[in-house]
Amino acid sequence: MKNRIMVAPMCMYSAESNPSSPFVRAFTDYHPAHLDHLALKGAGLVTIEATAAQENGRISPNDSGLWQDGVHSEQFKGLQRLVNFVHSQGAKVAIQLAGRKASTVAPWIAEQAGKRTLRADERSGGWLTNVAGPSGGDEHIWAPGDSFWPPRELSTTEVKDVIKAFANSAALTVKAGVDIVEIHGAHGYLVSEFLSPVTNQRTDRFGGSFENRTRIVRDCIQCSICDTYRGASIPSNQCNRMA
């Protein structure tokens, strides 16, 4: 990097949310206005916000995604446009790839309703029947009331599909020219939920022991990308018993 100024990832909640649009979950004009400006001002590294590897891997209907196949999709072209400009300013580009966190509306929509968090229903583009995690049921709702939907438990096959989705998204980021790829394993995102014995109560090879709970991380890293690109954001605390 040309300097040690690194821009952290920030969710902008500004991707296209219309499910019938070919630009759905793609980066919009807002993203280059935000990220390109930071590169133009001299940052050495610009990190793109948490970007979902699967459609139900977003926080809100307005989150960015990278699950459409091929280099001709609007999701890919939007990413490549960001990468090309940031590189033109002599900066490096990083991206976070994330799994499911919730199905909530953008923060300012919840605030307008007088709430800190508000779950997204079908009318607002939510996926209430496809909120998934390592374990399911009402006991795994983050907060009572209408803040979050209860998750369902992923099957073993679906966990493997998650790993494949991370690998596919990671391959696309490399094709787009991204310099650093980070698998988001913190802050309650899907990988983080697998790490914690509180939220991961599975009895298959992805739950139970420390080795099994961390298996999804190892498999994602191993399957995702070449030896040049590897990184994972993993918290170390008492909650997931990794401290």
Short mmCIF file of C-alpha atoms in Angstrom, two decimals:
data_model
loop_
_atom_site.label_atom_id
_atom_site.label_comp_id
_atom_site.label_asym_id
_atom_site.label_seq_id
_atom_site.Cartn_x
_atom_site.Cartn_y
_atom_site.Cartn_z
CA MET A 1 0.00 0.00 0.00
CA LYS A 2 1.12 3.54 -0.65
CA ASN A 3 0.40 4.50 2.98
CA ARG A 4 -1.11 3.10 6.17
CA ILE A 5 -4.45 4.87 5.91
CA MET A 6 -7.06 2.12 5.72
CA VAL A 7 -10.79 2.73 5.30
CA ALA A 8 -12.92 0.29 7.28
CA PRO A 9 -15.98 -1.34 5.69
CA MET A 10 -19.21 0.58 6.23
CA CYS A 11 -22.66 -0.70 5.30
CA MET A 12 -24.34 1.93 3.15
CA TYR A 13 -27.73 0.21 2.71
CA SER A 14 -27.85 1.72 -0.77
CA ALA A 15 -27.92 -1.23 -3.18
CA GLU A 16 -30.83 -1.73 -5.57
CA SER A 17 -33.66 -3.43 -3.63
CA ASN A 18 -36.20 -4.03 -6.41
CA PRO A 19 -36.20 -7.85 -6.90
CA SER A 20 -37.41 -7.49 -10.50
CA SER A 21 -34.52 -5.23 -11.50
CA PRO A 22 -31.43 -6.66 -13.24
CA PHE A 23 -29.46 -4.39 -10.91
CA VAL A 24 -30.88 -6.08 -7.80
CA ARG A 25 -28.38 -6.01 -4.89
CA ALA A 26 -25.81 -4.44 -7.21
CA PHE A 27 -23.77 -1.39 -6.27
CA THR A 28 -25.51 1.82 -7.27
CA ASP A 29 -24.14 5.26 -8.17
CA TYR A 30 -24.03 6.04 -4.46
CA HIS A 31 -21.23 3.55 -3.83
CA PRO A 32 -18.61 5.09 -6.17
CA ALA A 33 -19.61 8.54 -4.89
CA HIS A 34 -18.73 7.31 -1.40
CA LEU A 35 -15.79 4.93 -1.92
CA ASP A 36 -14.14 6.65 -4.88
CA HIS A 37 -14.10 9.89 -2.89
CA LEU A 38 -12.09 8.17 -0.13
CA ALA A 39 -9.56 6.86 -2.65
CA LEU A 40 -9.37 10.27 -4.30
CA LYS A 41 -8.49 11.83 -0.94
CA GLY A 42 -5.47 9.55 -0.58
CA ALA A 43 -6.41 6.45 1.43
CA GLY A 44 -4.02 3.55 0.87
CA LEU A 45 -6.71 0.88 1.25
CA VAL A 46 -10.46 1.15 0.73
CA THR A 47 -12.61 -1.68 2.07
CA ILE A 48 -15.97 -2.37 0.46
CA GLU A 49 -18.84 -3.08 2.82
CA ALA A 50 -20.08 -6.54 3.85
CA THR A 51 -21.30 -8.07 0.59
CA ALA A 52 -23.57 -11.11 0.66
CA ALA A 53 -22.48 -14.37 -0.92
CA GLN A 54 -26.12 -15.51 -1.04
CA GLU A 55 -29.40 -13.68 -1.48
CA ASN A 56 -30.50 -14.45 2.09
CA GLY A 57 -27.05 -13.52 3.37
CA ARG A 58 -27.78 -9.83 3.65
CA ILE A 59 -28.73 -7.66 6.60
CA SER A 60 -31.40 -5.72 4.73
CA PRO A 61 -33.01 -5.63 1.26
CA ASN A 62 -30.68 -2.71 0.48
CA ASP A 63 -27.42 -4.58 1.11
CA SER A 64 -24.96 -5.35 -1.68
CA GLY A 65 -24.51 -8.88 -3.00
CA LEU A 66 -22.26 -10.89 -5.24
CA TRP A 67 -23.98 -14.17 -6.05
CA GLN A 68 -24.99 -13.69 -9.69
CA ASP A 69 -22.97 -15.96 -11.97
CA GLY A 70 -20.47 -14.65 -14.47
CA VAL A 71 -18.64 -11.45 -15.22
CA HIS A 72 -21.52 -9.94 -17.18
CA SER A 73 -23.92 -9.60 -14.24
CA GLU A 74 -24.74 -6.15 -12.91
CA GLN A 75 -23.41 -7.18 -9.50
CA PHE A 76 -20.01 -7.98 -10.98
CA LYS A 77 -19.88 -4.94 -13.24
CA GLY A 78 -20.75 -2.64 -10.34
CA LEU A 79 -17.94 -4.12 -8.27
CA GLN A 80 -15.42 -3.89 -11.10
CA ARG A 81 -16.27 -0.23 -11.67
CA LEU A 82 -15.45 0.48 -8.02
CA VAL A 83 -12.20 -1.48 -8.17
CA ASN A 84 -10.99 0.18 -11.36
CA PHE A 85 -11.38 3.71 -10.05
CA VAL A 86 -9.84 3.01 -6.64
CA HIS A 87 -6.86 1.41 -8.39
CA SER A 88 -6.56 4.44 -10.68
CA GLN A 89 -5.87 6.52 -7.57
CA GLY A 90 -3.04 4.23 -6.47
CA ALA A 91 -5.03 2.61 -3.66
CA LYS A 92 -5.74 -1.04 -2.90
CA VAL A 93 -9.21 -2.54 -2.60
CA ALA A 94 -10.53 -4.96 0.01
CA ILE A 95 -13.99 -6.48 0.34
CA GLN A 96 -15.86 -8.32 3.06
CA LEU A 97 -17.88 -11.37 2.04
CA ALA A 98 -20.67 -12.07 4.49
CA GLY A 99 -23.33 -14.63 5.29
CA ARG A 100 -26.78 -14.23 6.77
CA LYS A 101 -27.26 -11.79 9.61
CA ALA A 102 -30.93 -10.89 9.58
CA SER A 103 -33.85 -9.72 7.47
CA THR A 104 -34.29 -6.17 8.69
CA VAL A 105 -35.02 -2.85 7.05
CA ALA A 106 -32.39 -0.15 6.64
CA PRO A 107 -31.64 1.66 9.93
CA TRP A 108 -33.30 4.95 8.97
CA ILE A 109 -36.54 3.13 8.05
CA ALA A 110 -36.60 1.52 11.49
CA GLU A 111 -35.88 4.91 13.05
CA GLN A 112 -38.83 6.44 11.22
CA ALA A 113 -41.00 3.76 12.84
CA GLY A 114 -39.60 4.68 16.24
CA LYS A 115 -37.56 1.49 16.55
CA ARG A 116 -33.87 0.66 16.77
CA THR A 117 -34.32 -2.41 14.55
CA LEU A 118 -37.32 -3.57 12.51
CA ARG A 119 -37.65 -6.85 10.64
CA ALA A 120 -38.29 -6.65 6.91
CA ASP A 121 -41.48 -8.27 5.65
CA GLU A 122 -42.28 -9.36 2.10
CA ARG A 123 -43.63 -5.94 1.17
CA SER A 124 -40.27 -4.35 1.94
CA GLY A 125 -38.28 -7.09 0.20
CA GLY A 126 -37.56 -9.26 3.24
CA TRP A 127 -37.06 -13.03 3.29
CA LEU A 128 -38.84 -13.94 6.51
CA THR A 129 -39.17 -17.65 5.65
CA ASN A 130 -35.51 -17.97 4.65
CA VAL A 131 -33.71 -16.47 7.63
CA ALA A 132 -31.30 -19.29 8.42
CA GLY A 133 -28.57 -20.04 10.91
CA PRO A 134 -26.58 -22.88 12.46
CA SER A 135 -29.51 -23.49 14.85
CA GLY A 136 -33.14 -22.46 14.57
CA GLY A 137 -36.19 -21.59 16.61
CA ASP A 138 -37.59 -18.71 18.61
CA GLU A 139 -34.85 -19.08 21.22
CA HIS A 140 -32.36 -17.88 18.60
CA ILE A 141 -34.11 -14.58 17.86
CA TRP A 142 -31.69 -11.74 18.61
CA ALA A 143 -34.32 -9.63 20.35
CA PRO A 144 -38.00 -10.01 21.32
CA GLY A 145 -40.86 -8.27 19.58
CA ASP A 146 -40.81 -7.30 15.92
CA SER A 147 -37.07 -6.61 15.64
CA PHE A 148 -35.98 -9.91 14.03
CA TRP A 149 -37.39 -13.05 12.44
CA PRO A 150 -36.65 -16.43 14.05
CA PRO A 151 -34.07 -18.39 12.03
CA ARG A 152 -34.48 -21.91 10.76
CA GLU A 153 -31.64 -24.40 11.07
CA LEU A 154 -29.52 -24.98 7.98
CA SER A 155 -29.26 -28.57 6.84
CA THR A 156 -25.81 -30.09 6.42
CA THR A 157 -26.27 -29.84 2.65
CA GLU A 158 -27.19 -26.17 2.95
CA VAL A 159 -24.06 -25.48 5.01
CA LYS A 160 -22.02 -26.97 2.18
CA ASP A 161 -23.96 -24.73 -0.23
CA VAL A 162 -22.96 -21.72 1.90
CA ILE A 163 -19.30 -22.70 1.57
CA LYS A 164 -19.69 -23.06 -2.21
CA ALA A 165 -21.36 -19.64 -2.36
CA PHE A 166 -18.44 -18.02 -0.54
CA ALA A 167 -16.06 -19.72 -2.97
CA ASN A 168 -18.03 -18.47 -5.98
CA SER A 169 -18.21 -14.91 -4.68
CA ALA A 170 -14.51 -14.92 -3.79
CA ALA A 171 -13.60 -16.08 -7.30
CA LEU A 172 -15.63 -13.21 -8.75
CA THR A 173 -13.86 -10.67 -6.53
CA VAL A 174 -10.50 -11.89 -7.79
CA LYS A 175 -11.70 -11.56 -11.39
CA ALA A 176 -12.82 -8.02 -10.60
CA GLY A 177 -9.31 -7.18 -9.40
CA VAL A 178 -9.93 -6.97 -5.64
CA ASP A 179 -6.65 -7.06 -3.70
CA ILE A 180 -7.84 -8.35 -0.31
CA VAL A 181 -10.76 -10.69 0.36
CA GLU A 182 -12.06 -11.00 3.90
CA ILE A 183 -14.54 -13.63 5.06
CA HIS A 184 -16.69 -11.89 7.66
CA GLY A 185 -16.61 -14.02 10.81
CA ALA A 186 -17.60 -11.44 13.42
CA HIS A 187 -20.47 -9.36 14.81
CA GLY A 188 -23.23 -11.96 14.59
CA TYR A 189 -22.91 -12.72 10.89
CA LEU A 190 -23.42 -16.33 9.82
CA VAL A 191 -19.84 -17.54 10.30
CA SER A 192 -19.74 -15.90 13.73
CA GLU A 193 -22.89 -17.79 14.72
CA PHE A 194 -21.23 -21.08 13.81
CA LEU A 195 -18.23 -20.25 16.02
CA SER A 196 -20.25 -19.70 19.18
CA PRO A 197 -21.62 -22.66 21.18
CA VAL A 198 -24.44 -20.34 22.25
CA THR A 199 -25.83 -19.95 18.73
CA ASN A 200 -24.44 -23.21 17.31
CA GLN A 201 -26.09 -26.22 18.92
CA ARG A 202 -25.72 -28.56 15.98
CA THR A 203 -24.92 -32.24 16.33
CA ASP A 204 -23.38 -32.78 12.87
CA ARG A 205 -19.80 -32.14 11.74
CA PHE A 206 -20.38 -28.37 11.86
CA GLY A 207 -21.31 -28.21 15.55
CA GLY A 208 -20.27 -29.37 19.00
CA SER A 209 -16.51 -29.31 19.46
CA PHE A 210 -14.27 -26.32 18.79
CA GLU A 211 -12.90 -28.13 15.74
CA ASN A 212 -16.39 -28.70 14.35
CA ARG A 213 -17.64 -25.17 15.08
CA THR A 214 -14.67 -23.67 13.24
CA ARG A 215 -14.94 -26.09 10.32
CA ILE A 216 -17.00 -23.69 8.23
CA VAL A 217 -14.22 -21.08 8.50
CA ARG A 218 -11.53 -23.51 7.43
CA ASP A 219 -13.64 -24.88 4.59
CA CYS A 220 -14.54 -21.40 3.34
CA ILE A 221 -10.91 -20.33 3.31
CA GLN A 222 -9.72 -23.56 1.71
CA CYS A 223 -12.40 -23.56 -0.98
CA SER A 224 -12.63 -19.85 -1.63
CA ILE A 225 -9.51 -18.63 -3.32
CA CYS A 226 -5.93 -19.15 -4.31
CA ASP A 227 -3.04 -19.01 -1.84
CA THR A 228 -2.45 -15.33 -2.58
CA TYR A 229 -5.82 -14.22 -1.23
CA ARG A 230 -6.80 -15.39 2.22
CA GLY A 231 -8.17 -13.59 5.24
CA ALA A 232 -10.86 -13.94 7.88
CA SER A 233 -12.29 -11.48 10.38
CA ILE A 234 -12.86 -13.54 13.54
CA PRO A 235 -13.62 -12.12 17.01
CA SER A 236 -11.98 -13.52 20.12
CA ASN A 237 -14.22 -13.22 23.16
CA GLN A 238 -15.94 -15.15 25.91
CA CYS A 239 -19.21 -15.38 23.97
CA ASN A 240 -17.77 -17.74 21.37
CA ARG A 241 -15.26 -19.18 23.87
CA MET A 242 -12.28 -18.28 21.71
CA ALA A 243 -10.76 -15.83 24.20
#
